[in-house]
mmCIF file of C-alpha atoms in Angstrom:
data_model
loop_
_atom_site.group_PDB
_atom_site.id
_atom_site.type_symbol
_atom_site.label_atom_id
_atom_site.label_comp_id
_atom_site.label_asym_id
_atom_site.label_seq_id
_atom_site.Cartn_x
_atom_site.Cartn_y
_atom_site.Cartn_z
ATOM 1 C CA MET A 276 16.357 178.410 38.282
ATOM 2 C CA LEU A 277 16.535 181.715 40.117
ATOM 3 C CA LYS A 278 13.236 182.225 41.880
ATOM 4 C CA PRO A 279 10.677 179.992 43.593
ATOM 5 C CA TYR A 280 7.216 179.795 42.098
ATOM 6 C CA PRO A 281 3.805 179.051 43.681
ATOM 7 C CA VAL A 282 2.903 175.379 43.787
ATOM 8 C CA VAL A 283 0.138 175.763 41.184
ATOM 9 C CA ALA A 284 2.512 177.556 38.835
ATOM 10 C CA LEU A 285 5.143 174.878 39.298
ATOM 11 C CA LEU A 286 2.656 172.164 38.431
ATOM 12 C CA ALA A 287 1.735 174.056 35.272
ATOM 13 C CA LEU A 288 5.380 174.499 34.369
ATOM 14 C CA ILE A 289 6.016 170.797 34.793
ATOM 15 C CA GLY A 290 3.294 170.019 32.266
ATOM 16 C CA ILE A 291 4.758 172.505 29.801
ATOM 17 C CA ALA A 292 8.265 171.158 30.335
ATOM 18 C CA GLN A 293 7.114 167.616 29.644
ATOM 19 C CA ALA A 294 5.617 168.758 26.331
ATOM 20 C CA GLN A 295 8.797 170.621 25.416
ATOM 21 C CA GLU A 296 11.338 167.954 26.335
ATOM 22 C CA MET A 297 14.094 168.002 23.745
ATOM 23 C CA GLU A 298 16.305 165.086 22.815
ATOM 24 C CA SER A 299 18.331 166.601 19.974
ATOM 25 C CA ALA A 300 22.122 166.630 20.319
ATOM 26 C CA VAL A 301 24.510 169.557 19.941
ATOM 27 C CA HIS A 302 27.835 168.582 18.372
ATOM 28 C CA VAL A 303 30.938 170.678 17.953
ATOM 29 C CA SER A 304 30.716 170.225 14.197
ATOM 30 C CA ALA A 305 27.008 171.069 14.074
ATOM 31 C CA VAL A 306 25.461 174.236 12.719
ATOM 32 C CA ARG A 307 24.752 176.869 15.353
ATOM 33 C CA ASP A 308 21.800 175.985 17.574
ATOM 34 C CA PRO A 309 19.659 178.706 19.156
ATOM 35 C CA VAL A 310 19.627 176.953 22.535
ATOM 36 C CA ASP A 311 23.401 177.320 22.911
ATOM 37 C CA LYS A 312 24.850 179.913 25.268
ATOM 38 C CA SER A 313 25.247 183.349 23.762
ATOM 39 C CA TYR A 314 28.811 184.623 23.430
ATOM 40 C CA ARG A 315 27.531 188.175 23.851
ATOM 41 C CA LYS A 316 25.841 187.182 27.117
ATOM 42 C CA ILE A 317 29.085 185.624 28.342
ATOM 43 C CA LEU A 318 30.872 188.916 27.593
ATOM 44 C CA SER A 319 28.105 190.731 29.461
ATOM 45 C CA GLY A 320 28.857 188.526 32.449
ATOM 46 C CA MET A 321 32.535 189.361 32.135
ATOM 47 C CA ASP A 322 31.696 193.082 32.116
ATOM 48 C CA THR A 323 29.589 192.563 35.240
ATOM 49 C CA PHE A 324 32.556 190.852 36.894
ATOM 50 C CA GLU A 325 34.672 193.965 36.300
ATOM 51 C CA ARG A 326 31.925 196.331 37.500
ATOM 52 C CA PHE A 327 31.429 194.500 40.790
ATOM 53 C CA HIS A 328 34.997 193.232 41.231
ATOM 54 C CA SER A 329 35.157 194.967 44.643
ATOM 55 C CA LEU A 330 33.045 192.092 46.006
ATOM 56 C CA ALA A 331 36.016 189.779 45.386
ATOM 57 C CA PRO A 332 38.975 192.090 44.628
ATOM 58 C CA ARG A 333 41.622 189.336 44.604
ATOM 59 C CA ALA A 334 39.659 186.769 42.608
ATOM 60 C CA SER A 335 39.683 186.008 38.894
ATOM 61 C CA LEU A 336 36.831 184.736 36.736
ATOM 62 C CA ARG A 337 36.527 181.293 35.228
ATOM 63 C CA PHE A 338 33.482 179.471 33.904
ATOM 64 C CA GLN A 339 32.623 176.028 35.219
ATOM 65 C CA LEU A 340 30.717 173.163 33.580
ATOM 66 C CA LEU A 341 28.591 170.815 35.684
ATOM 67 C CA THR A 342 26.423 167.835 34.803
ATOM 68 C CA ARG A 343 22.721 168.617 34.797
ATOM 69 C CA LYS A 344 21.056 165.265 34.139
ATOM 70 C CA PRO A 345 21.721 161.997 36.014
ATOM 71 C CA GLY A 346 23.979 159.717 33.990
ATOM 72 C CA ALA A 347 25.543 162.559 32.019
ATOM 73 C CA THR A 348 29.326 162.870 31.986
ATOM 74 C CA LEU A 349 31.780 165.663 31.307
ATOM 75 C CA ASP A 350 34.483 163.287 30.062
ATOM 76 C CA GLY A 351 35.733 164.441 26.690
ATOM 77 C CA ILE A 352 33.595 167.569 26.695
ATOM 78 C CA THR A 353 34.650 170.386 24.374
ATOM 79 C CA VAL A 354 33.581 174.009 24.049
ATOM 80 C CA LYS A 355 34.124 176.466 21.238
ATOM 81 C CA VAL A 356 32.958 179.903 20.205
ATOM 82 C CA ALA A 357 31.265 179.484 16.815
ATOM 83 C CA GLY A 358 30.099 182.247 14.517
ATOM 84 C CA ASP A 359 29.488 182.583 10.787
ATOM 85 C CA SER A 360 33.195 182.892 10.032
ATOM 86 C CA VAL A 361 34.809 182.607 13.469
ATOM 87 C CA THR A 362 35.738 179.424 15.316
ATOM 88 C CA LEU A 363 37.578 179.727 18.648
ATOM 89 C CA PRO A 364 38.238 176.427 20.490
ATOM 90 C CA LEU A 365 38.488 176.906 24.269
ATOM 91 C CA GLN A 366 40.802 174.955 26.552
ATOM 92 C CA ILE A 367 39.039 173.165 29.396
ATOM 93 C CA ALA A 368 41.061 172.480 32.555
ATOM 94 C CA ALA A 369 40.928 169.237 34.518
ATOM 95 C CA ASP A 370 38.387 170.757 36.919
ATOM 96 C CA LYS A 371 36.100 171.506 33.925
ATOM 97 C CA THR A 372 36.679 175.257 34.057
ATOM 98 C CA PHE A 373 37.759 177.589 31.287
ATOM 99 C CA THR A 374 38.225 181.262 30.448
ATOM 100 C CA VAL A 375 36.800 183.263 27.569
ATOM 101 C CA GLU A 376 38.633 186.032 25.712
ATOM 102 C CA PRO A 377 36.897 188.987 24.019
ATOM 103 C CA ASP A 378 36.851 188.763 20.232
ATOM 104 C CA GLN A 379 35.323 191.557 18.157
ATOM 105 C CA ALA A 380 34.500 189.376 15.156
ATOM 106 C CA ALA A 381 32.739 186.782 17.327
ATOM 107 C CA TYR A 382 30.792 189.553 19.050
ATOM 108 C CA ASP A 383 29.773 191.151 15.744
ATOM 109 C CA GLU A 384 28.570 187.782 14.415
ATOM 110 C CA ASP A 385 26.584 187.068 17.577
ATOM 111 C CA ALA A 386 28.508 183.813 18.046
ATOM 112 C CA SER A 387 27.408 180.909 20.222
ATOM 113 C CA MET A 388 29.167 178.824 22.849
ATOM 114 C CA VAL A 389 28.865 175.317 21.379
ATOM 115 C CA LEU A 390 29.307 172.094 23.375
ATOM 116 C CA ASN A 391 29.516 168.510 22.146
ATOM 117 C CA ARG A 392 26.650 167.487 24.409
ATOM 118 C CA LYS A 393 22.896 167.054 24.207
ATOM 119 C CA ASN A 394 20.747 169.990 25.231
ATOM 120 C CA GLU A 395 19.979 170.293 28.932
ATOM 121 C CA THR A 396 22.635 167.795 30.076
ATOM 122 C CA VAL A 397 25.156 170.452 31.142
ATOM 123 C CA THR A 398 24.800 173.544 33.325
ATOM 124 C CA TRP A 399 27.170 176.472 33.802
ATOM 125 C CA ARG A 400 28.392 178.602 36.687
ATOM 126 C CA ALA A 401 30.781 181.491 37.124
ATOM 127 C CA GLN A 402 33.614 180.166 39.278
ATOM 128 C CA ILE A 403 35.017 182.953 41.453
ATOM 129 C CA VAL A 404 37.314 181.860 44.282
ATOM 130 C CA SER A 405 39.511 184.266 46.225
ATOM 131 C CA PRO A 406 43.033 182.960 46.925
ATOM 132 C CA GLY A 407 44.123 181.966 50.419
ATOM 133 C CA LEU A 408 40.835 180.485 51.629
ATOM 134 C CA PRO A 409 40.845 177.478 53.984
ATOM 135 C CA ALA A 410 40.580 174.141 52.193
ATOM 136 C CA GLY A 411 37.045 173.463 51.006
ATOM 137 C CA ALA A 412 35.701 176.858 52.117
ATOM 138 C CA ARG A 413 34.116 179.573 50.001
ATOM 139 C CA ARG A 414 33.821 183.315 50.554
ATOM 140 C CA LEU A 415 30.403 185.008 50.616
ATOM 141 C CA GLY A 416 31.553 187.975 48.510
ATOM 142 C CA ASP A 417 32.783 185.543 45.834
ATOM 143 C CA LEU A 418 29.351 183.901 45.757
ATOM 144 C CA ARG A 419 27.606 187.273 45.550
ATOM 145 C CA LEU A 420 29.739 188.243 42.583
ATOM 146 C CA GLY A 421 29.258 184.825 40.980
ATOM 147 C CA CYS A 422 25.485 185.259 41.141
ATOM 148 C CA ARG A 423 25.668 188.675 39.481
ATOM 149 C CA VAL A 424 27.859 187.297 36.708
ATOM 150 C CA GLY A 425 25.590 184.287 36.286
ATOM 151 C CA VAL A 426 22.453 186.413 35.962
ATOM 152 C CA ALA A 427 24.097 188.771 33.452
ATOM 153 C CA ALA A 428 25.453 185.860 31.394
ATOM 154 C CA GLU A 429 22.233 183.820 31.728
ATOM 155 C CA LEU A 430 24.163 180.882 33.159
ATOM 156 C CA VAL A 431 21.100 178.814 33.908
ATOM 157 C CA SER A 432 19.904 175.760 32.048
ATOM 158 C CA PRO A 433 17.302 175.827 29.264
ATOM 159 C CA ALA A 434 13.762 176.226 30.572
ATOM 160 C CA PRO A 435 10.206 176.326 29.208
ATOM 161 C CA LEU A 436 9.124 179.628 27.714
ATOM 162 C CA LEU A 437 6.829 180.442 30.645
ATOM 163 C CA VAL A 438 9.746 180.155 33.088
ATOM 164 C CA ARG A 439 11.907 182.432 30.949
ATOM 165 C CA MET A 440 9.093 184.989 30.882
ATOM 166 C CA PHE A 441 9.125 185.183 34.690
ATOM 167 C CA ARG A 442 12.892 185.581 34.932
ATOM 168 C CA THR A 443 14.431 189.031 35.125
ATOM 169 C CA ARG A 444 17.886 190.113 33.998
ATOM 170 C CA ASN A 445 18.539 192.583 36.834
ATOM 171 C CA THR A 446 21.709 191.531 38.658
ATOM 172 C CA ASP A 447 20.411 193.325 41.770
ATOM 173 C CA GLN A 448 18.057 190.371 42.238
ATOM 174 C CA CYS A 449 21.031 188.515 43.711
ATOM 175 C CA MET A 450 20.551 190.682 46.807
ATOM 176 C CA GLU A 451 16.836 189.946 47.097
ATOM 177 C CA ARG A 452 15.653 187.526 49.743
ATOM 178 C CA SER A 453 13.341 185.715 47.311
ATOM 179 C CA THR A 454 16.129 184.883 44.857
ATOM 180 C CA ARG A 455 17.369 181.299 45.033
ATOM 181 C CA TYR A 456 20.605 180.988 43.076
ATOM 182 C CA PHE A 457 21.933 177.468 43.477
ATOM 183 C CA GLN A 458 25.585 177.090 44.502
ATOM 184 C CA PHE A 459 27.587 173.858 44.213
ATOM 185 C CA ALA A 460 30.073 172.488 46.736
ATOM 186 C CA GLU A 461 33.021 170.284 45.774
ATOM 187 C CA ARG A 462 31.642 167.141 47.451
ATOM 188 C CA PRO A 463 28.336 165.926 48.929
ATOM 189 C CA ILE A 464 27.375 168.087 51.909
ATOM 190 C CA PHE A 465 25.598 167.340 55.152
ATOM 191 C CA GLY A 466 25.749 170.849 56.570
ATOM 192 C CA VAL A 467 26.648 174.354 55.445
ATOM 193 C CA TYR A 468 27.467 177.134 57.881
ATOM 194 C CA LEU A 469 28.544 180.774 57.765
ATOM 195 C CA GLU A 470 31.462 181.964 59.870
ATOM 196 C CA ALA A 471 32.442 185.598 60.489
ATOM 197 C CA GLY A 472 34.697 186.077 63.499
ATOM 198 C CA ALA A 473 32.984 184.521 66.508
ATOM 199 C CA ARG A 474 29.617 184.390 64.756
ATOM 200 C CA LYS A 475 28.568 181.054 63.298
ATOM 201 C CA GLN A 476 25.267 179.952 61.803
ATOM 202 C CA TYR A 477 24.079 176.887 59.898
ATOM 203 C CA LEU A 478 21.855 177.112 56.853
ATOM 204 C CA PRO A 479 18.406 175.582 57.460
ATOM 205 C CA PHE A 480 17.662 172.256 55.817
ATOM 206 C CA GLY A 481 15.365 173.909 53.277
ATOM 207 C CA GLU A 482 18.315 175.839 51.818
ATOM 208 C CA MET A 483 20.169 172.674 50.858
ATOM 209 C CA TYR A 484 19.846 169.881 48.295
ATOM 210 C CA CYS A 485 18.491 171.980 45.440
ATOM 211 C CA GLY A 486 15.555 173.039 47.574
ATOM 212 C CA ALA A 487 13.990 169.704 46.675
ATOM 213 C CA PRO A 488 13.186 168.190 50.096
ATOM 214 C CA GLY A 489 10.785 170.979 50.994
ATOM 215 C CA LEU A 490 9.002 170.767 47.649
ATOM 216 C CA LEU A 491 8.919 166.975 47.710
ATOM 217 C CA LYS A 492 6.936 167.319 50.931
ATOM 218 C CA LEU A 493 4.289 169.072 48.831
ATOM 219 C CA GLY A 494 4.175 166.159 46.420
ATOM 220 C CA LEU A 495 6.256 167.587 43.570
ATOM 221 C CA GLN A 496 8.343 164.450 43.121
ATOM 222 C CA LYS A 497 9.404 165.492 39.633
ATOM 223 C CA TYR A 498 10.698 168.871 40.781
ATOM 224 C CA LEU A 499 14.351 167.911 40.359
ATOM 225 C CA SER A 500 13.809 167.088 36.696
ATOM 226 C CA TYR A 501 13.238 170.750 35.934
ATOM 227 C CA THR A 502 16.169 172.337 37.749
ATOM 228 C CA ASP A 503 19.804 172.805 36.777
ATOM 229 C CA CYS A 504 21.002 170.813 39.783
ATOM 230 C CA GLN A 505 19.010 167.611 39.280
ATOM 231 C CA ALA A 506 22.145 165.472 38.840
ATOM 232 C CA LEU A 507 23.952 166.966 41.850
ATOM 233 C CA PRO A 508 21.383 167.771 44.581
ATOM 234 C CA GLU A 509 23.731 166.527 47.308
ATOM 235 C CA LEU A 510 26.221 169.282 46.343
ATOM 236 C CA THR A 511 23.708 172.105 46.169
ATOM 237 C CA TYR A 512 22.861 174.905 48.609
ATOM 238 C CA VAL A 513 21.462 178.441 48.618
ATOM 239 C CA ALA A 514 23.625 181.018 50.405
ATOM 240 C CA PRO A 515 21.968 184.114 51.985
ATOM 241 C CA LEU A 516 23.517 186.559 49.526
ATOM 242 C CA TYR A 517 20.920 189.179 50.484
ATOM 243 C CA ASP A 518 21.807 189.271 54.197
ATOM 244 C CA THR A 519 24.184 192.221 54.561
ATOM 245 C CA SER A 520 24.707 191.459 58.253
ATOM 246 C CA TRP A 521 27.163 188.882 56.892
ATOM 247 C CA PRO A 522 30.110 190.766 55.340
ATOM 248 C CA ASP A 523 31.711 189.788 52.042
ATOM 249 C CA ASP A 524 34.641 188.196 53.906
ATOM 250 C CA THR A 525 32.300 185.733 55.623
ATOM 251 C CA LEU A 526 33.472 182.163 55.143
ATOM 252 C CA VAL A 527 31.021 179.575 53.855
ATOM 253 C CA ARG A 528 32.147 176.279 55.353
ATOM 254 C CA PHE A 529 30.950 172.728 54.776
ATOM 255 C CA ASP A 530 30.375 169.615 56.801
ATOM 256 C CA PHE A 531 30.891 167.043 54.059
ATOM 257 C CA MET A 532 29.123 163.698 54.147
ATOM 258 C CA ASP A 533 32.396 161.775 53.933
ATOM 259 C CA GLU A 534 34.072 163.551 56.879
ATOM 260 C CA PRO A 535 33.915 162.625 60.581
ATOM 261 C CA ASP A 536 31.056 164.236 62.481
ATOM 262 C CA GLU A 537 33.102 167.026 64.058
ATOM 263 C CA THR A 538 30.672 169.893 63.588
ATOM 264 C CA GLY A 539 27.443 168.236 64.707
ATOM 265 C CA THR A 540 25.608 169.755 67.658
ATOM 266 C CA VAL A 541 23.916 166.661 69.103
ATOM 267 C CA ALA A 542 25.829 164.384 71.446
ATOM 268 C CA THR A 543 25.865 160.682 70.610
ATOM 269 C CA GLY A 544 22.948 158.892 72.254
ATOM 270 C CA GLN A 545 21.319 162.130 73.412
ATOM 271 C CA ALA A 546 17.527 162.180 73.563
ATOM 272 C CA VAL A 547 16.144 164.944 71.403
ATOM 273 C CA GLN A 548 12.798 166.405 72.333
ATOM 274 C CA ARG A 549 10.472 166.220 69.345
ATOM 275 C CA ARG A 550 7.775 168.890 69.683
ATOM 276 C CA GLY A 551 7.428 168.243 73.422
ATOM 277 C CA PRO A 552 8.794 166.357 76.475
ATOM 278 C CA ASP A 553 6.302 163.526 75.946
ATOM 279 C CA LYS A 554 7.788 162.632 72.565
ATOM 280 C CA PRO A 555 11.547 162.111 72.941
ATOM 281 C CA LEU A 556 13.475 160.962 69.890
ATOM 282 C CA ARG A 557 16.487 158.798 70.656
ATOM 283 C CA VAL A 558 19.205 158.423 68.043
ATOM 284 C CA GLU A 559 22.836 157.346 68.231
ATOM 285 C CA THR A 560 25.377 157.680 65.446
ATOM 286 C CA GLY A 561 26.834 154.380 64.290
ATOM 287 C CA ALA A 562 24.063 152.379 65.950
ATOM 288 C CA THR A 563 20.561 153.664 65.210
ATOM 289 C CA THR A 564 19.082 152.582 61.886
ATOM 290 C CA VAL A 565 16.664 154.526 59.731
ATOM 291 C CA GLU A 566 14.100 151.799 60.330
ATOM 292 C CA ALA A 567 14.439 152.184 64.097
ATOM 293 C CA LEU A 568 14.286 155.953 63.810
ATOM 294 C CA ARG A 569 11.130 155.839 61.734
ATOM 295 C CA SER A 570 9.564 153.458 64.237
ATOM 296 C CA GLN A 571 9.843 156.251 66.804
ATOM 297 C CA ALA A 572 8.524 158.977 64.520
ATOM 298 C CA GLU A 573 8.223 159.663 60.823
ATOM 299 C CA PRO A 574 10.312 162.635 59.663
ATOM 300 C CA GLU A 575 8.607 165.697 58.220
ATOM 301 C CA VAL A 576 10.854 165.380 55.163
ATOM 302 C CA SER A 577 13.226 162.686 53.920
ATOM 303 C CA PHE A 578 15.302 162.338 50.791
ATOM 304 C CA THR A 579 17.421 159.531 49.303
ATOM 305 C CA PHE A 580 20.301 160.370 46.958
ATOM 306 C CA ALA A 581 21.534 158.295 44.034
ATOM 307 C CA SER A 582 24.468 157.154 46.219
ATOM 308 C CA GLY A 583 22.046 155.545 48.679
ATOM 309 C CA HIS A 584 22.693 158.086 51.445
ATOM 310 C CA GLN A 585 19.575 159.407 53.140
ATOM 311 C CA VAL A 586 18.766 162.617 54.962
ATOM 312 C CA LEU A 587 15.826 162.921 57.342
ATOM 313 C CA ARG A 588 14.546 166.149 58.855
ATOM 314 C CA TYR A 589 12.584 166.292 62.133
ATOM 315 C CA GLN A 590 10.981 169.276 63.755
ATOM 316 C CA VAL A 591 12.110 169.341 67.385
ATOM 317 C CA ALA A 592 11.387 171.453 70.439
ATOM 318 C CA PRO A 593 13.560 174.579 70.844
ATOM 319 C CA ALA A 594 16.007 174.463 73.738
ATOM 320 C CA ALA A 595 15.879 178.180 74.471
ATOM 321 C CA ALA A 596 13.109 180.740 74.801
ATOM 322 C CA PRO A 597 13.064 183.522 72.195
ATOM 323 C CA ALA A 598 14.951 186.672 73.127
ATOM 324 C CA ALA A 599 11.959 188.813 72.227
ATOM 325 C CA THR A 600 8.387 187.954 73.170
ATOM 326 C CA HIS A 601 7.190 188.454 69.589
ATOM 327 C CA ALA A 602 9.849 186.174 68.084
ATOM 328 C CA LYS A 603 9.084 182.591 67.111
ATOM 329 C CA ARG A 604 11.779 180.048 67.879
ATOM 330 C CA LEU A 605 12.201 176.992 65.650
ATOM 331 C CA ALA A 606 14.460 173.961 65.798
ATOM 332 C CA GLU A 607 15.175 171.000 63.559
ATOM 333 C CA LEU A 608 17.157 167.793 63.725
ATOM 334 C CA VAL A 609 18.759 166.578 60.493
ATOM 335 C CA VAL A 610 20.019 162.994 60.284
ATOM 336 C CA LEU A 611 22.376 161.462 57.720
ATOM 337 C CA ALA A 612 22.273 157.704 57.121
ATOM 338 C CA ASP A 613 24.667 155.685 54.983
ATOM 339 C CA PRO A 614 23.524 153.393 52.133
ATOM 340 C CA ALA A 615 23.164 150.553 54.655
ATOM 341 C CA GLY A 616 20.608 152.621 56.583
ATOM 342 C CA VAL A 617 22.800 153.334 59.635
ATOM 343 C CA VAL A 618 22.825 156.846 61.109
ATOM 344 C CA ARG A 619 26.247 158.449 60.649
ATOM 345 C CA LYS A 620 25.710 162.126 61.443
ATOM 346 C CA LEU A 621 23.356 164.379 63.360
ATOM 347 C CA ARG A 622 22.873 168.124 63.261
ATOM 348 C CA ARG A 623 20.523 170.130 65.449
ATOM 349 C CA TYR A 624 19.818 173.680 64.313
ATOM 350 C CA GLU A 625 17.805 176.336 66.170
ATOM 351 C CA TRP A 626 16.847 179.846 65.105
ATOM 352 C CA ALA A 627 14.373 182.670 65.706
ATOM 353 C CA GLU A 628 12.128 184.273 63.095
#
């Protein structure tokens, strides 16, 4: 899913998607299926990689498989290029990535990329990672190039016809503010921040977790069922590819859920002002429970993952006045609780718009 849609349109799309739900399986030995990935489109993505290689000059291109539906597994998955007379098995690495080689006969026959999985249980991404990055980090130029390749190769999951009609194939959309191209981290994330020299900035809560928490606030509880990150929302984020004030060498770093709270910006036990001085919100990592937190104030948005971890987002009072009189300053407090309901991490983020 590349672009957000108005709420009314989303509700309409959900109804269409429910009517078009497909349960048929795609097997390696099966006849070509029109919902499979197009080999020609994959080659188009590879051409795009070469055209825009300057975004990540030291990186190579691999394609990555990810689970799309809860309960799906990639164990034993196979991929092959299948045409009328051509069959090219592809070797999948342990990290579920693979490369594709150009083949004239497969191109001429308009071959398909065939998986031994049911439709809509697997999603694809272009994996572009420059060498020499810090452990767990990504590079913004790599993500920009990955989006361009993904758009050219149509590496998004099957969608209702009306959604496909709204999508464009222009790779320049990756540099548009309205484009939301989901990226996947290696492990569940609590925070994502950009780092370029001395400049550091967290992504707002609404740019994480498949964009679902913000839409769930509007009552679209089934939103995740119609995205290509429904099985892995805790790994998903949207990087500001459009923001050229962040150079291509900007590092995208992660505060993972399973790591100590070293990057949080709220001191343990600190009272956080929620909207005003008359409504303090007191929370302490390792001690405060979600129940106790909710007894003080209900969060604007909350979300529980399949693992039992919870995230809660509160609007809080900004600590600083805006630099310009016309600017609006916003602040939020994001809380992570473990499956037992105990707060484990805090992150306070403030920005001007």
